[in-house]
């Protein structure tokens, strides 16, 4: 989908100029196979044309590399629902903070600055940007048995300081957001904890009423993960969403989960797309990848009522 009036000729091609429409939240994956160069150029393009952009990034490869340098092996666990995630003990949490909020965030902000973007690096702890309860124990499956594994430092954002983001955007800055988040351990105290970057981006997109673009190392969600010709291009109904959820496997399960959370909390649409194509963000906004409309998650009657209220107001 292109927003009205959002097409401009650039280098002889039609490109979305990004000037109209809601903010864009871009989730940039941290896997080794994801090249951020195209996304950085697109952020510069969109910002130059008046679109508000927030970048949220991961950095799993950087964390694993640092752990290896420290002589510690990364530990991944499987939940009873079949989702695989990092187990973050105290030592891993230190490496996680150094790698993501330190190296990866600084490198990405530097790349944005060199592209002409007035970027500001933030962790989820800064200003209480991403806040939620710390999860110190997780349910896992080991050798076919369900167990409780303790000593984890993780959490899921339950609150977003959107005022901080809107203030920065209004002043012309582009926030570049990294985990960790602020994990509450009591009513008044918290600590930095690991949080999934896809779900962090979903929380930000929902809070801002933004369009979320999740960039990864594949073209989108496939009906058959082994067949690249089965890309699911559009998801607009509940039945289409059910088919999408059934098709998602492995790391894509978490991305579909994040898309669902974003749409339920106020995002306008979510697109899962390839980070390594030319103009990846602009291409996603113009319809490449797997686009999930809010109508696929929010009941049509509720969506219609919200639209009526907006018109009446």
mmCIF file of C-alpha atoms in Angstrom:
data_model
loop_
_atom_site.group_PDB
_atom_site.id
_atom_site.type_symbol
_atom_site.label_atom_id
_atom_site.label_comp_id
_atom_site.label_asym_id
_atom_site.label_seq_id
_atom_site.Cartn_x
_atom_site.Cartn_y
_atom_site.Cartn_z
ATOM 1 C CA UNK A 1 0.000 0.000 0.000
ATOM 2 C CA UNK A 2 1.251 3.515 -0.825
ATOM 3 C CA UNK A 3 -0.060 6.501 1.072
ATOM 4 C CA UNK A 4 -1.844 9.176 -1.041
ATOM 5 C CA UNK A 5 0.614 11.410 -2.832
ATOM 6 C CA UNK A 6 3.547 9.330 -1.633
ATOM 7 C CA UNK A 7 5.164 8.599 -4.977
ATOM 8 C CA UNK A 8 8.117 10.489 -6.412
ATOM 9 C CA UNK A 9 10.464 9.912 -9.305
ATOM 10 C CA UNK A 10 13.988 9.114 -8.139
ATOM 11 C CA UNK A 11 16.744 7.989 -10.506
ATOM 12 C CA UNK A 12 14.144 7.295 -13.163
ATOM 13 C CA UNK A 13 12.107 5.030 -10.879
ATOM 14 C CA UNK A 14 8.929 5.501 -8.878
ATOM 15 C CA UNK A 15 9.778 5.657 -5.195
ATOM 16 C CA UNK A 16 7.626 6.297 -2.161
ATOM 17 C CA UNK A 17 8.628 9.711 -0.840
ATOM 18 C CA UNK A 18 7.181 8.866 2.568
ATOM 19 C CA UNK A 19 5.835 12.342 3.252
ATOM 20 C CA UNK A 20 2.275 11.286 4.039
ATOM 21 C CA UNK A 21 1.031 8.696 6.470
ATOM 22 C CA UNK A 22 1.680 7.570 10.020
ATOM 23 C CA UNK A 23 5.127 7.162 11.564
ATOM 24 C CA UNK A 24 7.182 4.200 10.407
ATOM 25 C CA UNK A 25 8.808 1.873 12.927
ATOM 26 C CA UNK A 26 11.534 -0.218 11.347
ATOM 27 C CA UNK A 27 12.740 -3.361 13.071
ATOM 28 C CA UNK A 28 16.213 -4.134 11.752
ATOM 29 C CA UNK A 29 17.344 -7.685 12.428
ATOM 30 C CA UNK A 30 20.661 -8.412 14.065
ATOM 31 C CA UNK A 31 21.509 -11.660 12.283
ATOM 32 C CA UNK A 32 24.760 -11.894 10.348
ATOM 33 C CA UNK A 33 22.826 -12.304 7.083
ATOM 34 C CA UNK A 34 21.090 -8.920 7.438
ATOM 35 C CA UNK A 35 22.902 -5.998 5.769
ATOM 36 C CA UNK A 36 21.738 -2.676 7.292
ATOM 37 C CA UNK A 37 23.100 -0.485 4.476
ATOM 38 C CA UNK A 38 19.922 -0.379 2.400
ATOM 39 C CA UNK A 39 17.768 0.331 5.425
ATOM 40 C CA UNK A 40 20.016 3.201 6.498
ATOM 41 C CA UNK A 41 19.683 4.799 3.069
ATOM 42 C CA UNK A 42 15.913 4.378 3.154
ATOM 43 C CA UNK A 43 15.624 5.959 6.595
ATOM 44 C CA UNK A 44 17.555 8.957 5.289
ATOM 45 C CA UNK A 45 15.227 9.126 2.268
ATOM 46 C CA UNK A 46 12.037 8.924 4.321
ATOM 47 C CA UNK A 47 13.189 11.437 6.932
ATOM 48 C CA UNK A 48 14.286 13.887 4.230
ATOM 49 C CA UNK A 49 10.756 13.706 2.822
ATOM 50 C CA UNK A 50 9.074 14.433 6.143
ATOM 51 C CA UNK A 51 8.176 10.957 7.434
ATOM 52 C CA UNK A 52 8.731 10.227 11.121
ATOM 53 C CA UNK A 53 10.842 7.094 11.551
ATOM 54 C CA UNK A 54 11.877 5.104 14.622
ATOM 55 C CA UNK A 55 14.416 2.309 14.218
ATOM 56 C CA UNK A 56 14.475 -0.651 16.611
ATOM 57 C CA UNK A 57 17.324 -3.123 16.204
ATOM 58 C CA UNK A 58 18.463 -6.466 17.495
ATOM 59 C CA UNK A 59 21.963 -7.878 17.560
ATOM 60 C CA UNK A 60 21.976 -11.597 18.245
ATOM 61 C CA UNK A 61 25.133 -12.165 16.190
ATOM 62 C CA UNK A 62 27.046 -9.446 18.037
ATOM 63 C CA UNK A 63 25.993 -10.910 21.394
ATOM 64 C CA UNK A 64 27.061 -14.421 20.388
ATOM 65 C CA UNK A 65 30.402 -13.119 19.068
ATOM 66 C CA UNK A 66 31.112 -11.265 22.302
ATOM 67 C CA UNK A 67 30.165 -14.287 24.398
ATOM 68 C CA UNK A 68 32.575 -16.387 22.322
ATOM 69 C CA UNK A 69 35.322 -13.828 22.918
ATOM 70 C CA UNK A 70 34.594 -14.117 26.641
ATOM 71 C CA UNK A 71 34.782 -17.903 26.457
ATOM 72 C CA UNK A 72 31.062 -18.425 27.103
ATOM 73 C CA UNK A 73 28.681 -20.334 24.859
ATOM 74 C CA UNK A 74 25.326 -18.786 23.987
ATOM 75 C CA UNK A 75 22.417 -20.739 25.434
ATOM 76 C CA UNK A 76 19.097 -21.073 23.649
ATOM 77 C CA UNK A 77 15.995 -22.757 25.062
ATOM 78 C CA UNK A 78 12.683 -23.924 23.635
ATOM 79 C CA UNK A 79 9.417 -22.967 25.301
ATOM 80 C CA UNK A 80 6.482 -25.403 25.593
ATOM 81 C CA UNK A 81 4.805 -23.490 22.737
ATOM 82 C CA UNK A 82 7.744 -24.280 20.474
ATOM 83 C CA UNK A 83 9.363 -20.818 20.398
ATOM 84 C CA UNK A 84 13.147 -20.760 20.663
ATOM 85 C CA UNK A 85 14.775 -17.911 22.581
ATOM 86 C CA UNK A 86 17.949 -16.898 24.334
ATOM 87 C CA UNK A 87 18.404 -17.795 28.004
ATOM 88 C CA UNK A 88 19.997 -14.754 29.610
ATOM 89 C CA UNK A 89 21.879 -15.450 32.817
ATOM 90 C CA UNK A 90 23.767 -12.681 34.661
ATOM 91 C CA UNK A 91 26.964 -13.042 32.622
ATOM 92 C CA UNK A 92 25.075 -13.140 29.335
ATOM 93 C CA UNK A 93 23.114 -10.047 30.398
ATOM 94 C CA UNK A 94 26.361 -8.105 30.766
ATOM 95 C CA UNK A 95 27.472 -9.152 27.283
ATOM 96 C CA UNK A 96 23.996 -8.402 25.905
ATOM 97 C CA UNK A 97 24.120 -4.819 27.207
ATOM 98 C CA UNK A 98 27.672 -4.226 25.985
ATOM 99 C CA UNK A 99 26.987 -5.605 22.519
ATOM 100 C CA UNK A 100 23.545 -4.116 21.795
ATOM 101 C CA UNK A 101 23.296 -0.831 23.699
ATOM 102 C CA UNK A 102 27.031 -0.300 23.204
ATOM 103 C CA UNK A 103 28.553 -1.539 19.957
ATOM 104 C CA UNK A 104 25.573 -2.242 17.674
ATOM 105 C CA UNK A 105 23.584 0.852 18.627
ATOM 106 C CA UNK A 106 26.598 3.144 18.330
ATOM 107 C CA UNK A 107 27.581 1.684 14.952
ATOM 108 C CA UNK A 108 24.042 2.068 13.610
ATOM 109 C CA UNK A 109 23.692 5.655 14.877
ATOM 110 C CA UNK A 110 27.051 6.453 13.261
ATOM 111 C CA UNK A 111 25.863 5.012 9.941
ATOM 112 C CA UNK A 112 22.667 7.075 10.195
ATOM 113 C CA UNK A 113 24.631 10.241 10.953
ATOM 114 C CA UNK A 114 26.903 9.609 7.974
ATOM 115 C CA UNK A 115 23.770 9.277 5.821
ATOM 116 C CA UNK A 116 22.544 12.677 6.987
ATOM 117 C CA UNK A 117 20.080 11.468 9.627
ATOM 118 C CA UNK A 118 20.094 13.240 12.993
ATOM 119 C CA UNK A 119 19.900 9.948 14.883
ATOM 120 C CA UNK A 120 19.765 9.517 18.652
ATOM 121 C CA UNK A 121 20.681 6.190 20.217
ATOM 122 C CA UNK A 122 18.540 4.956 23.097
ATOM 123 C CA UNK A 123 18.269 1.751 25.044
ATOM 124 C CA UNK A 124 14.937 0.636 26.405
ATOM 125 C CA UNK A 125 16.177 1.654 29.844
ATOM 126 C CA UNK A 126 16.693 5.309 28.880
ATOM 127 C CA UNK A 127 13.824 7.406 30.166
ATOM 128 C CA UNK A 128 11.917 4.219 30.961
ATOM 129 C CA UNK A 129 11.376 3.874 27.221
ATOM 130 C CA UNK A 130 10.474 0.166 27.410
ATOM 131 C CA UNK A 131 9.214 -1.111 30.747
ATOM 132 C CA UNK A 132 7.758 -4.387 31.971
ATOM 133 C CA UNK A 133 8.163 -7.007 34.696
ATOM 134 C CA UNK A 134 11.383 -8.965 34.832
ATOM 135 C CA UNK A 135 10.977 -12.675 34.171
ATOM 136 C CA UNK A 136 13.500 -14.532 36.334
ATOM 137 C CA UNK A 137 12.231 -18.045 35.597
ATOM 138 C CA UNK A 138 11.092 -19.490 32.276
ATOM 139 C CA UNK A 139 9.291 -22.652 31.266
ATOM 140 C CA UNK A 140 11.414 -24.722 28.880
ATOM 141 C CA UNK A 141 11.417 -28.118 27.215
ATOM 142 C CA UNK A 142 14.579 -30.192 27.683
ATOM 143 C CA UNK A 143 14.864 -33.765 26.444
ATOM 144 C CA UNK A 144 11.123 -33.791 25.869
ATOM 145 C CA UNK A 145 10.326 -32.759 29.450
ATOM 146 C CA UNK A 146 8.866 -29.471 30.673
ATOM 147 C CA UNK A 147 11.020 -27.738 33.273
ATOM 148 C CA UNK A 148 11.361 -24.434 35.108
ATOM 149 C CA UNK A 149 14.719 -22.756 34.447
ATOM 150 C CA UNK A 150 15.659 -20.019 36.908
ATOM 151 C CA UNK A 151 18.135 -17.145 36.825
ATOM 152 C CA UNK A 152 16.850 -15.547 33.626
ATOM 153 C CA UNK A 153 17.079 -11.813 32.944
ATOM 154 C CA UNK A 154 14.322 -11.171 30.420
ATOM 155 C CA UNK A 155 10.985 -9.491 29.987
ATOM 156 C CA UNK A 156 8.361 -8.255 27.555
ATOM 157 C CA UNK A 157 7.586 -4.525 27.268
ATOM 158 C CA UNK A 158 4.244 -3.653 28.799
ATOM 159 C CA UNK A 159 4.629 0.138 28.674
ATOM 160 C CA UNK A 160 6.285 2.507 26.199
ATOM 161 C CA UNK A 161 7.338 6.074 26.974
ATOM 162 C CA UNK A 162 5.908 7.306 23.688
ATOM 163 C CA UNK A 163 6.158 10.891 24.935
ATOM 164 C CA UNK A 164 9.952 10.621 24.793
ATOM 165 C CA UNK A 165 9.804 9.369 21.215
ATOM 166 C CA UNK A 166 7.278 11.954 20.013
ATOM 167 C CA UNK A 167 9.335 14.749 21.607
ATOM 168 C CA UNK A 168 12.464 13.611 19.780
ATOM 169 C CA UNK A 169 10.578 13.197 16.502
ATOM 170 C CA UNK A 170 8.997 16.654 16.840
ATOM 171 C CA UNK A 171 12.474 18.143 17.318
ATOM 172 C CA UNK A 172 13.749 16.492 14.145
ATOM 173 C CA UNK A 173 15.599 13.533 15.663
ATOM 174 C CA UNK A 174 15.361 9.908 14.581
ATOM 175 C CA UNK A 175 15.381 7.546 17.578
ATOM 176 C CA UNK A 176 17.422 4.349 17.210
ATOM 177 C CA UNK A 177 16.231 2.003 19.940
ATOM 178 C CA UNK A 178 18.000 -1.030 21.353
ATOM 179 C CA UNK A 179 17.264 -3.574 24.041
ATOM 180 C CA UNK A 180 17.708 -4.006 26.997
ATOM 181 C CA UNK A 181 14.473 -2.831 28.572
ATOM 182 C CA UNK A 182 13.803 -1.720 32.149
ATOM 183 C CA UNK A 183 12.665 -4.852 33.961
ATOM 184 C CA UNK A 184 10.668 -4.120 37.100
ATOM 185 C CA UNK A 185 11.573 -6.335 40.060
ATOM 186 C CA UNK A 186 9.344 -4.496 42.520
ATOM 187 C CA UNK A 187 7.001 -1.537 42.470
ATOM 188 C CA UNK A 188 9.876 0.942 42.697
ATOM 189 C CA UNK A 189 12.997 -0.837 41.446
ATOM 190 C CA UNK A 190 14.114 -2.435 38.222
ATOM 191 C CA UNK A 191 17.112 -3.712 36.315
ATOM 192 C CA UNK A 192 18.167 -3.994 32.655
ATOM 193 C CA UNK A 193 16.824 -7.192 31.090
ATOM 194 C CA UNK A 194 16.897 -8.831 27.688
ATOM 195 C CA UNK A 195 13.828 -8.362 25.538
ATOM 196 C CA UNK A 196 13.030 -9.619 22.063
ATOM 197 C CA UNK A 197 13.658 -6.823 19.566
ATOM 198 C CA UNK A 198 10.699 -7.839 17.365
ATOM 199 C CA UNK A 199 8.322 -7.510 20.297
ATOM 200 C CA UNK A 200 10.007 -4.269 21.397
ATOM 201 C CA UNK A 201 9.420 -2.853 17.912
ATOM 202 C CA UNK A 202 5.809 -4.059 18.080
ATOM 203 C CA UNK A 203 5.278 -2.233 21.375
ATOM 204 C CA UNK A 204 6.734 0.982 19.952
ATOM 205 C CA UNK A 205 4.657 0.735 16.765
ATOM 206 C CA UNK A 206 1.487 0.144 18.744
ATOM 207 C CA UNK A 207 2.154 3.077 21.068
ATOM 208 C CA UNK A 208 2.807 5.444 18.152
ATOM 209 C CA UNK A 209 -0.007 4.164 15.921
ATOM 210 C CA UNK A 210 2.715 3.500 13.370
ATOM 211 C CA UNK A 211 3.239 1.263 10.386
ATOM 212 C CA UNK A 212 5.698 -1.470 11.355
ATOM 213 C CA UNK A 213 8.256 -2.867 8.905
ATOM 214 C CA UNK A 214 10.100 -5.951 10.162
ATOM 215 C CA UNK A 215 13.223 -6.477 8.072
ATOM 216 C CA UNK A 216 14.801 -9.908 8.078
ATOM 217 C CA UNK A 217 16.874 -12.155 5.787
ATOM 218 C CA UNK A 218 13.974 -13.669 3.796
ATOM 219 C CA UNK A 219 11.293 -12.158 1.555
ATOM 220 C CA UNK A 220 8.472 -12.633 4.081
ATOM 221 C CA UNK A 221 6.328 -15.491 5.377
ATOM 222 C CA UNK A 222 5.973 -18.510 3.096
ATOM 223 C CA UNK A 223 2.994 -20.864 3.012
ATOM 224 C CA UNK A 224 5.621 -23.582 2.528
ATOM 225 C CA UNK A 225 8.869 -22.513 4.228
ATOM 226 C CA UNK A 226 10.811 -24.738 1.826
ATOM 227 C CA UNK A 227 9.316 -23.146 -1.293
ATOM 228 C CA UNK A 228 10.200 -19.481 -2.004
ATOM 229 C CA UNK A 229 7.415 -19.351 -4.597
ATOM 230 C CA UNK A 230 4.768 -19.577 -1.848
ATOM 231 C CA UNK A 231 5.262 -16.100 -0.373
ATOM 232 C CA UNK A 232 2.135 -14.903 1.448
ATOM 233 C CA UNK A 233 1.786 -11.357 0.099
ATOM 234 C CA UNK A 234 -1.330 -10.013 1.821
ATOM 235 C CA UNK A 235 -3.204 -10.877 4.999
ATOM 236 C CA UNK A 236 -6.412 -8.923 5.554
ATOM 237 C CA UNK A 237 -8.965 -11.330 7.053
ATOM 238 C CA UNK A 238 -9.140 -13.590 10.067
ATOM 239 C CA UNK A 239 -9.008 -16.694 7.869
ATOM 240 C CA UNK A 240 -5.914 -15.388 6.071
ATOM 241 C CA UNK A 241 -4.321 -14.633 9.426
ATOM 242 C CA UNK A 242 -4.991 -18.180 10.663
ATOM 243 C CA UNK A 243 -3.266 -19.532 7.540
ATOM 244 C CA UNK A 244 -0.332 -17.194 8.160
ATOM 245 C CA UNK A 245 0.041 -18.312 11.775
ATOM 246 C CA UNK A 246 -0.100 -21.965 10.726
ATOM 247 C CA UNK A 247 2.599 -21.404 8.105
ATOM 248 C CA UNK A 248 5.049 -19.562 10.380
ATOM 249 C CA UNK A 249 7.870 -21.770 11.647
ATOM 250 C CA UNK A 250 11.055 -21.234 13.629
ATOM 251 C CA UNK A 251 12.170 -17.617 13.963
ATOM 252 C CA UNK A 252 9.200 -16.503 11.860
ATOM 253 C CA UNK A 253 6.823 -17.601 14.633
ATOM 254 C CA UNK A 254 8.163 -14.810 16.828
ATOM 255 C CA UNK A 255 7.804 -12.252 14.044
ATOM 256 C CA UNK A 256 4.160 -13.179 13.476
ATOM 257 C CA UNK A 257 3.626 -12.963 17.243
ATOM 258 C CA UNK A 258 5.175 -9.489 17.229
ATOM 259 C CA UNK A 259 3.019 -8.431 14.280
ATOM 260 C CA UNK A 260 -0.083 -9.559 16.150
ATOM 261 C CA UNK A 261 0.886 -7.607 19.271
ATOM 262 C CA UNK A 262 1.611 -4.501 17.210
ATOM 263 C CA UNK A 263 -1.744 -4.567 15.434
ATOM 264 C CA UNK A 264 -3.704 -5.323 18.605
ATOM 265 C CA UNK A 265 -2.080 -2.364 20.368
ATOM 266 C CA UNK A 266 -2.657 0.223 17.638
ATOM 267 C CA UNK A 267 -0.254 -0.229 14.702
ATOM 268 C CA UNK A 268 -1.867 0.467 11.333
ATOM 269 C CA UNK A 269 -0.207 -2.403 9.425
ATOM 270 C CA UNK A 270 2.816 -4.689 9.602
ATOM 271 C CA UNK A 271 5.054 -5.850 6.761
ATOM 272 C CA UNK A 272 7.653 -8.599 7.072
ATOM 273 C CA UNK A 273 10.198 -8.130 4.286
ATOM 274 C CA UNK A 274 13.745 -8.725 3.061
ATOM 275 C CA UNK A 275 16.400 -6.344 4.410
ATOM 276 C CA UNK A 276 18.817 -7.180 1.625
ATOM 277 C CA UNK A 277 16.876 -5.995 -1.421
ATOM 278 C CA UNK A 278 17.288 -2.541 -2.946
ATOM 279 C CA UNK A 279 15.416 0.147 -0.969
ATOM 280 C CA UNK A 280 14.046 -2.418 1.518
ATOM 281 C CA UNK A 281 11.897 -0.110 3.659
ATOM 282 C CA UNK A 282 10.452 1.814 0.731
ATOM 283 C CA UNK A 283 9.786 -1.456 -1.091
ATOM 284 C CA UNK A 284 7.983 -2.830 1.981
ATOM 285 C CA UNK A 285 5.850 0.310 2.277
ATOM 286 C CA UNK A 286 5.001 -0.037 -1.401
ATOM 287 C CA UNK A 287 3.809 -3.629 -1.098
ATOM 288 C CA UNK A 288 6.675 -6.123 -1.183
ATOM 289 C CA UNK A 289 6.990 -8.814 1.467
ATOM 290 C CA UNK A 290 4.124 -10.096 3.625
ATOM 291 C CA UNK A 291 1.758 -7.280 4.573
ATOM 292 C CA UNK A 292 -0.623 -7.876 7.481
ATOM 293 C CA UNK A 293 -3.521 -5.471 7.791
ATOM 294 C CA UNK A 294 -5.079 -4.549 11.109
ATOM 295 C CA UNK A 295 -8.366 -6.035 9.938
ATOM 296 C CA UNK A 296 -6.770 -9.495 10.045
ATOM 297 C CA UNK A 297 -6.295 -9.269 13.798
ATOM 298 C CA UNK A 298 -8.858 -6.760 15.039
ATOM 299 C CA UNK A 299 -12.466 -7.855 14.544
ATOM 300 C CA UNK A 300 -14.080 -6.030 11.669
ATOM 301 C CA UNK A 301 -16.914 -4.742 13.841
ATOM 302 C CA UNK A 302 -14.435 -3.236 16.306
ATOM 303 C CA UNK A 303 -12.388 -1.746 13.472
ATOM 304 C CA UNK A 304 -15.522 -0.267 11.906
ATOM 305 C CA UNK A 305 -16.635 1.211 15.227
ATOM 306 C CA UNK A 306 -13.230 2.801 15.728
ATOM 307 C CA UNK A 307 -13.330 4.258 12.221
ATOM 308 C CA UNK A 308 -16.870 5.628 12.781
ATOM 309 C CA UNK A 309 -15.802 7.211 16.062
ATOM 310 C CA UNK A 310 -12.848 8.861 14.357
ATOM 311 C CA UNK A 311 -15.084 10.298 11.630
ATOM 312 C CA UNK A 312 -17.718 11.478 14.116
ATOM 313 C CA UNK A 313 -15.091 13.043 16.346
#
